[in-house]
mmCIF file of C-alpha atoms in Angstrom:
data_model
loop_
_atom_site.group_PDB
_atom_site.id
_atom_site.type_symbol
_atom_site.label_atom_id
_atom_site.label_comp_id
_atom_site.label_asym_id
_atom_site.label_seq_id
_atom_site.Cartn_x
_atom_site.Cartn_y
_atom_site.Cartn_z
ATOM 1 C CA MET A 1 -41.425 -21.053 -44.902
ATOM 2 C CA LYS A 2 -37.805 -19.980 -45.593
ATOM 3 C CA ILE A 3 -38.699 -16.604 -44.095
ATOM 4 C CA LYS A 4 -39.725 -18.204 -41.017
ATOM 5 C CA VAL A 5 -36.339 -20.379 -40.943
ATOM 6 C CA LYS A 6 -34.465 -17.387 -41.522
ATOM 7 C CA LEU A 7 -36.152 -15.206 -38.761
ATOM 8 C CA LEU A 8 -35.825 -17.969 -36.495
ATOM 9 C CA SER A 9 -32.079 -18.127 -36.924
ATOM 10 C CA VAL A 10 -31.517 -14.305 -36.785
ATOM 11 C CA LEU A 11 -33.565 -14.727 -33.329
ATOM 12 C CA ILE A 12 -31.352 -17.480 -32.071
ATOM 13 C CA GLY A 13 -28.408 -15.717 -32.913
ATOM 14 C CA ILE A 14 -29.607 -12.823 -31.121
ATOM 15 C CA VAL A 15 -30.531 -14.405 -28.040
ATOM 16 C CA THR A 16 -26.956 -16.458 -28.200
ATOM 17 C CA LEU A 17 -25.014 -12.995 -28.772
ATOM 18 C CA GLY A 18 -26.996 -11.203 -25.873
ATOM 19 C CA TRP A 19 -26.473 -14.398 -23.314
ATOM 20 C CA GLY A 20 -22.870 -14.535 -24.176
ATOM 21 C CA GLY A 21 -22.522 -10.681 -23.546
ATOM 22 C CA TRP A 22 -24.177 -10.933 -20.472
ATOM 23 C CA TRP A 23 -22.153 -14.007 -19.563
ATOM 24 C CA VAL A 24 -18.886 -11.941 -20.455
ATOM 25 C CA TYR A 25 -19.979 -8.941 -18.289
ATOM 26 C CA GLN A 26 -20.725 -11.088 -15.176
ATOM 27 C CA SER A 27 -17.450 -12.920 -15.365
ATOM 28 C CA SER A 28 -15.251 -9.634 -15.691
ATOM 29 C CA TRP A 29 -13.984 -7.406 -13.296
ATOM 30 C CA LYS A 30 -16.218 -4.417 -12.421
ATOM 31 C CA GLY A 31 -13.416 -1.937 -11.714
ATOM 32 C CA GLY A 32 -13.082 -2.200 -8.057
ATOM 33 C CA ASP A 33 -9.919 -2.200 -6.335
ATOM 34 C CA PHE A 34 -8.154 -5.642 -6.879
ATOM 35 C CA LEU A 35 -5.475 -6.706 -4.174
ATOM 36 C CA ILE A 36 -3.075 -9.459 -5.018
ATOM 37 C CA MET A 37 -0.365 -11.051 -3.023
ATOM 38 C CA GLU A 38 2.554 -12.139 -4.742
ATOM 39 C CA VAL A 39 4.820 -14.812 -3.160
ATOM 40 C CA GLU A 40 8.421 -15.173 -4.413
ATOM 41 C CA LYS A 41 11.250 -16.806 -3.346
ATOM 42 C CA GLU A 42 13.209 -13.937 -1.710
ATOM 43 C CA LYS A 43 10.102 -11.439 -0.930
ATOM 44 C CA LEU A 44 6.454 -11.216 -0.616
ATOM 45 C CA THR A 45 4.509 -8.353 -2.791
ATOM 46 C CA PHE A 46 1.246 -6.712 -2.294
ATOM 47 C CA VAL A 47 -0.263 -5.246 -5.416
ATOM 48 C CA ASN A 48 -3.229 -3.155 -5.430
ATOM 49 C CA ILE A 49 -4.822 -2.183 -8.683
ATOM 50 C CA SER A 50 -7.114 0.951 -8.158
ATOM 51 C CA PRO A 51 -8.628 2.252 -11.501
ATOM 52 C CA SER A 52 -10.636 4.694 -9.677
ATOM 53 C CA ARG A 53 -7.466 6.182 -7.992
ATOM 54 C CA GLY A 54 -5.289 5.684 -11.385
ATOM 55 C CA MET A 55 -2.780 4.013 -9.353
ATOM 56 C CA ILE A 56 -0.926 0.758 -9.167
ATOM 57 C CA ASN A 57 0.493 0.546 -5.347
ATOM 58 C CA SER A 58 3.036 -2.143 -4.560
ATOM 59 C CA LEU A 59 4.486 -3.130 -1.318
ATOM 60 C CA SER A 60 7.453 -5.701 -1.045
ATOM 61 C CA VAL A 61 8.477 -7.162 2.017
ATOM 62 C CA LEU A 62 12.269 -8.576 1.345
ATOM 63 C CA GLY A 63 13.289 -12.102 2.759
ATOM 64 C CA SER A 64 14.853 -11.120 5.771
ATOM 65 C CA VAL A 65 11.692 -9.884 7.381
ATOM 66 C CA ASP A 66 9.913 -12.217 10.123
ATOM 67 C CA LEU A 67 6.440 -12.846 9.613
ATOM 68 C CA TRP A 68 3.846 -14.473 11.753
ATOM 69 C CA ILE A 69 2.231 -17.512 10.529
ATOM 70 C CA PRO A 70 -0.807 -18.681 12.169
ATOM 71 C CA ASN A 71 -2.123 -22.127 13.246
ATOM 72 C CA GLY A 72 0.585 -22.318 16.020
ATOM 73 C CA MET A 73 3.634 -21.964 13.245
ATOM 74 C CA GLY A 74 5.142 -18.977 14.908
ATOM 75 C CA TYR A 75 7.514 -16.178 13.151
ATOM 76 C CA TYR A 76 9.573 -17.324 9.957
ATOM 77 C CA PRO A 77 11.549 -14.980 7.662
ATOM 78 C CA THR A 78 9.335 -14.000 4.252
ATOM 79 C CA SER A 79 12.171 -16.031 2.421
ATOM 80 C CA LYS A 80 10.492 -19.284 4.104
ATOM 81 C CA LEU A 81 7.001 -18.312 3.368
ATOM 82 C CA PRO A 82 6.896 -20.470 -0.065
ATOM 83 C CA LEU A 83 8.183 -23.607 1.324
ATOM 84 C CA ILE A 84 5.700 -23.003 3.978
ATOM 85 C CA LEU A 85 2.643 -22.335 2.073
ATOM 86 C CA ASP A 86 3.572 -25.273 -0.307
ATOM 87 C CA GLN A 87 3.763 -27.946 2.441
ATOM 88 C CA GLU A 88 0.459 -26.672 3.934
ATOM 89 C CA ASN A 89 -1.576 -27.343 0.772
ATOM 90 C CA SER A 90 -4.444 -28.522 3.118
ATOM 91 C CA GLN A 91 -5.057 -25.119 4.009
ATOM 92 C CA PRO A 92 -5.932 -23.085 1.169
ATOM 93 C CA ASN A 93 -6.454 -19.857 2.413
ATOM 94 C CA LEU A 94 -3.245 -19.846 4.705
ATOM 95 C CA GLY A 95 -1.634 -17.265 2.402
ATOM 96 C CA LYS A 96 -4.625 -14.585 2.950
ATOM 97 C CA MET A 97 -4.158 -15.393 6.695
ATOM 98 C CA VAL A 98 -0.681 -14.443 6.554
ATOM 99 C CA ALA A 99 -1.327 -11.360 4.863
ATOM 100 C CA PHE A 100 -4.274 -10.506 7.079
ATOM 101 C CA TYR A 101 -2.352 -11.259 10.478
ATOM 102 C CA ASN A 102 0.789 -9.287 9.604
ATOM 103 C CA PHE A 103 -0.776 -6.522 7.354
ATOM 104 C CA GLY A 104 -4.491 -6.217 7.982
ATOM 105 C CA LEU A 105 -5.073 -7.172 4.313
ATOM 106 C CA TRP A 106 -7.046 -9.935 2.742
ATOM 107 C CA PRO A 107 -6.090 -10.523 -0.788
ATOM 108 C CA VAL A 108 -8.341 -11.312 -3.583
ATOM 109 C CA SER A 109 -5.663 -13.471 -5.062
ATOM 110 C CA VAL A 110 -2.647 -14.988 -4.017
ATOM 111 C CA ILE A 111 0.105 -15.987 -6.817
ATOM 112 C CA TYR A 112 3.234 -18.026 -6.086
ATOM 113 C CA ASP A 113 5.966 -17.312 -8.224
ATOM 114 C CA GLY A 114 4.211 -15.941 -10.774
ATOM 115 C CA ASP A 115 3.853 -12.830 -12.626
ATOM 116 C CA TRP A 116 0.551 -10.874 -12.050
ATOM 117 C CA GLN A 117 0.983 -8.873 -15.118
ATOM 118 C CA ASN A 118 1.104 -11.743 -17.278
ATOM 119 C CA ASN A 119 -2.026 -11.611 -19.908
ATOM 120 C CA ARG A 120 -3.303 -14.999 -18.845
ATOM 121 C CA TRP A 121 -3.394 -14.604 -15.328
ATOM 122 C CA LEU A 122 -5.343 -11.133 -15.797
ATOM 123 C CA TRP A 123 -7.426 -12.881 -18.061
ATOM 124 C CA LYS A 124 -8.574 -15.784 -15.767
ATOM 125 C CA ASN A 125 -8.826 -13.243 -12.889
ATOM 126 C CA LEU A 126 -10.360 -10.042 -14.234
ATOM 127 C CA GLY A 127 -12.064 -11.736 -16.896
ATOM 128 C CA PRO A 128 -12.020 -10.605 -20.887
ATOM 129 C CA LEU A 129 -13.752 -7.379 -20.073
ATOM 130 C CA GLY A 130 -11.550 -6.526 -17.098
ATOM 131 C CA TRP A 131 -8.302 -7.602 -18.992
ATOM 132 C CA LEU A 132 -9.243 -5.359 -21.824
ATOM 133 C CA ARG A 133 -9.972 -2.148 -19.342
ATOM 134 C CA PHE A 134 -6.712 -2.990 -17.270
ATOM 135 C CA ARG A 135 -4.695 -3.061 -20.568
ATOM 136 C CA LEU A 136 -6.115 0.042 -22.161
ATOM 137 C CA GLN A 137 -5.909 2.071 -18.956
ATOM 138 C CA ALA A 138 -2.871 0.767 -16.908
ATOM 139 C CA ASP A 139 -0.023 2.545 -18.932
ATOM 140 C CA ASP A 140 -1.739 6.084 -17.682
ATOM 141 C CA TRP A 141 -1.746 4.918 -14.489
ATOM 142 C CA LEU A 142 0.856 5.885 -11.485
ATOM 143 C CA GLN A 143 2.753 3.169 -10.195
ATOM 144 C CA LYS A 144 3.920 3.632 -6.535
ATOM 145 C CA LYS A 145 6.225 0.875 -5.088
ATOM 146 C CA GLU A 146 7.309 0.614 -1.599
ATOM 147 C CA THR A 147 9.771 -1.856 0.040
ATOM 148 C CA ILE A 148 10.012 -2.841 3.895
ATOM 149 C CA SER A 149 13.506 -4.475 4.819
ATOM 150 C CA GLY A 150 14.741 -5.031 8.547
ATOM 151 C CA ASP A 151 12.156 -5.698 11.533
ATOM 152 C CA LEU A 152 8.659 -5.480 10.896
ATOM 153 C CA SER A 153 7.906 -3.772 14.265
ATOM 154 C CA LEU A 154 10.140 -0.935 13.386
ATOM 155 C CA ALA A 155 8.240 -0.383 10.220
ATOM 156 C CA LYS A 156 4.984 -0.326 12.067
ATOM 157 C CA GLU A 157 4.412 3.541 11.865
ATOM 158 C CA SER A 158 5.213 3.898 8.253
ATOM 159 C CA LEU A 159 2.985 0.876 7.388
ATOM 160 C CA GLU A 160 -0.036 2.255 9.654
ATOM 161 C CA GLU A 161 0.398 5.062 7.145
ATOM 162 C CA LYS A 162 0.906 3.198 3.990
ATOM 163 C CA ILE A 163 -1.456 0.433 4.108
ATOM 164 C CA PRO A 164 -4.818 2.333 4.690
ATOM 165 C CA ARG A 165 -3.605 5.014 1.999
ATOM 166 C CA ASP A 166 -2.054 2.630 -0.454
ATOM 167 C CA MET A 167 -4.045 -0.529 -0.076
ATOM 168 C CA ALA A 168 -7.290 -0.234 0.895
ATOM 169 C CA GLU A 169 -10.514 -0.354 -1.298
ATOM 170 C CA ASN A 170 -12.104 2.845 -2.541
#
């Protein structure tokens, strides 16, 4: 009788570990490109984490650049974007729509006044295995930073080169 109880306990433990491992794997980032839009007080930053290229690309748009806000709102400086997005809580994808209309990007996640490299945020969005993979590999990757200031239409030619090269998924 004691052997059956021990065997049953071991079997339940193995099944529980297997299910837990499967859940952790399913909820984690699989290593594809991950695009983040970070909305700060005076700038807007797009960050593309690309393990296949071994790069972290960031494109910052300073507060003086005018961006098109959809839904009939018109052009506003980047510095006003946090206030607009805060007031428009009824439209959860407005930040992603701003990224799409102005840059042709649809970020996986939008962060407001946060640090995307924060462990808590990375764990929540990449999952446990994705967080571990990112923390182990990111120090060896190239980090490229671009900044746009002034008129967005004047930077159009350089953006047409940079966005497909640096921000596109592999």
